[in-house]
mmCIF file of C-alpha atoms in Angstrom:
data_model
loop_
_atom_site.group_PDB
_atom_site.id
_atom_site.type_symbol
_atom_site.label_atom_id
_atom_site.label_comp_id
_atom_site.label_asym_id
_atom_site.label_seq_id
_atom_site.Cartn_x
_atom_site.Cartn_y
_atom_site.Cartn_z
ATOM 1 C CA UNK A 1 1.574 -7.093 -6.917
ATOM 2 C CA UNK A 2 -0.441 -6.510 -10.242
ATOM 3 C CA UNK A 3 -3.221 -8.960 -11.105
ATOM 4 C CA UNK A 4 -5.089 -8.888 -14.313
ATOM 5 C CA UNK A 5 -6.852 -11.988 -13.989
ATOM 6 C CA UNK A 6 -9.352 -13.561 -11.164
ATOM 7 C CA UNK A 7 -8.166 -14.896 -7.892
ATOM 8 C CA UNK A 8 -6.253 -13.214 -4.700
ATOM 9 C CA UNK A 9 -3.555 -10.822 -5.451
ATOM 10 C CA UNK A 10 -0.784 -11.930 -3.129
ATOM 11 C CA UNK A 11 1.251 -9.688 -0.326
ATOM 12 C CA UNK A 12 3.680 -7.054 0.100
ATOM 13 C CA UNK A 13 5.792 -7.071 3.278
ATOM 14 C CA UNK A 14 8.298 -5.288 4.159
ATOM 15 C CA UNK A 15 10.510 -3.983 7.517
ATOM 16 C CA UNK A 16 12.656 -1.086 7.086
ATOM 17 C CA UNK A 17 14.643 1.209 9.396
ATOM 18 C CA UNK A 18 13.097 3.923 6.768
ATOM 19 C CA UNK A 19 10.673 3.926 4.128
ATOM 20 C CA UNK A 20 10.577 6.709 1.239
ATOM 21 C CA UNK A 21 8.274 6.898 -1.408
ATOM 22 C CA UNK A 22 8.854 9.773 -3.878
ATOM 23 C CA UNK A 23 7.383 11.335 -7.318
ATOM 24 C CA UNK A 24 4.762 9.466 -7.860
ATOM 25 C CA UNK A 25 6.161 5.870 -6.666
ATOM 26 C CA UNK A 26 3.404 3.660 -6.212
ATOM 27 C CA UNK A 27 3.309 0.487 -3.838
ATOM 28 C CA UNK A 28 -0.096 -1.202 -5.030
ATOM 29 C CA UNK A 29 -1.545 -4.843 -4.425
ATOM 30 C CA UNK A 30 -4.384 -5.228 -7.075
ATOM 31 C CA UNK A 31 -6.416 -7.382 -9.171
ATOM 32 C CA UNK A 32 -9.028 -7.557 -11.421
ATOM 33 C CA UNK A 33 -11.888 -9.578 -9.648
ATOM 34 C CA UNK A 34 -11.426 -11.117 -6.381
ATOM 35 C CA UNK A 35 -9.965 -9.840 -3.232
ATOM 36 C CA UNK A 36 -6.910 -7.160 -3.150
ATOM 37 C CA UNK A 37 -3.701 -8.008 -1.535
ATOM 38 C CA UNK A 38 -2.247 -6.997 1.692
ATOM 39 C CA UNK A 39 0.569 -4.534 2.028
ATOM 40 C CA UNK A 40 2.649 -4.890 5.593
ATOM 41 C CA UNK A 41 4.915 -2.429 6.010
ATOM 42 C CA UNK A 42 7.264 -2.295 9.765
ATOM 43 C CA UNK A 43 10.068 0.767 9.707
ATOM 44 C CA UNK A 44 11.178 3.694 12.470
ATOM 45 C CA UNK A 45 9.974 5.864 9.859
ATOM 46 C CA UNK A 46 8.081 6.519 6.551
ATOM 47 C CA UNK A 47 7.869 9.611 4.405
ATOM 48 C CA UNK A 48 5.715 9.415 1.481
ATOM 49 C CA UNK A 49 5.698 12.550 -1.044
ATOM 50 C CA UNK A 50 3.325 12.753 -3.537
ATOM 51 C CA UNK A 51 3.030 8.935 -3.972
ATOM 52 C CA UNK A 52 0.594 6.100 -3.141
ATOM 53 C CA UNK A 53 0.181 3.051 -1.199
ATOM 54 C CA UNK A 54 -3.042 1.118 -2.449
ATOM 55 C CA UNK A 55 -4.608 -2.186 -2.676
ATOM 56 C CA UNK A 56 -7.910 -2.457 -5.230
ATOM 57 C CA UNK A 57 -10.193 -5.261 -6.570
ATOM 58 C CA UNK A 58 -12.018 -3.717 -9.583
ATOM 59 C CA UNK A 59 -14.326 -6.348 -9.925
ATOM 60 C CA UNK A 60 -16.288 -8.392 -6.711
ATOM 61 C CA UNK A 61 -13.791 -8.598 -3.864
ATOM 62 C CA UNK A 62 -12.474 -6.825 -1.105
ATOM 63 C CA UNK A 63 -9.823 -4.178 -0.905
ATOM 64 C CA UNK A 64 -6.669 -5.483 0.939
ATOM 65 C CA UNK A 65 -5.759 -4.165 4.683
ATOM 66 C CA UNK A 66 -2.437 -1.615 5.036
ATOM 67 C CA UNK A 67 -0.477 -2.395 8.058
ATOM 68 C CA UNK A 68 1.638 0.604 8.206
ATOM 69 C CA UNK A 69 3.763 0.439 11.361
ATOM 70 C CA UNK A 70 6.291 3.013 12.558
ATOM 71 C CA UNK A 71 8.210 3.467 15.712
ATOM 72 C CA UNK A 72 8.774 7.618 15.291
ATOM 73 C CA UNK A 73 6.662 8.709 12.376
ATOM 74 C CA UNK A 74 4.796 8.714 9.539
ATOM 75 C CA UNK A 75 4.518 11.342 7.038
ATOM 76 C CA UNK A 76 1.920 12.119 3.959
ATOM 77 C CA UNK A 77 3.228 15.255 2.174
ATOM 78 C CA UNK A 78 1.934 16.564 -1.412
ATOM 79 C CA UNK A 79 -0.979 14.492 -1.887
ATOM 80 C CA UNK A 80 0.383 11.358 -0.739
ATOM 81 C CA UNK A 81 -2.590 8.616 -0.549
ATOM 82 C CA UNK A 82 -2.971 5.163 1.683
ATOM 83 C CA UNK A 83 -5.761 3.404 0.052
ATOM 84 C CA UNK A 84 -7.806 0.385 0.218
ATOM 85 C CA UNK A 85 -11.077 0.079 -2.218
ATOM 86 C CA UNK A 86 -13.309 -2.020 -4.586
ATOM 87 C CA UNK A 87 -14.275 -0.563 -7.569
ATOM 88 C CA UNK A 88 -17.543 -2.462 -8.356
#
């Protein structure tokens, strides 16, 4: 969810038996001013590999909360990122 303009960038759910992020895949809830979305995300298992799961306001707002919920594992490998920030 990409937001250039003003308001409340909306939310990313998702449930999974497995989740895989790879070479430089990016799952991102953003917007410009105002608060971030959410990202939900419910699977046995999720392997991210150099890739990113973010939420950003780069103006006044919040960052959005990650719900990252696994039943085995989760796994960051090669830089992987799980961010939430505001820019300003």
């Amino acid at each position: 969810v990409s937001n250039s303009a003003t308001g409340k960038a909306g939310t990313i759910q998702t449930s999974t038996d497995q989740l895989q992020l790879t070479n430089g895949a990016r799952l991102t809830a953003e917007v410009k001013d105002g608060d971030s979305g959410e990202i939900r995300i419910n699977s046995r298992q999720a392997q991210l590999n150099a890739s990113t799961i973010s939420t950003n306001t780069s103006g006044r707002g919040n960052g959005g909360m990650i719900n990252v919920v696994t039943r085995e594992n989760l796994q960051l490998s090669n830089a992987a990122q799980v961010t939430a920030q505001t820019s300003h």
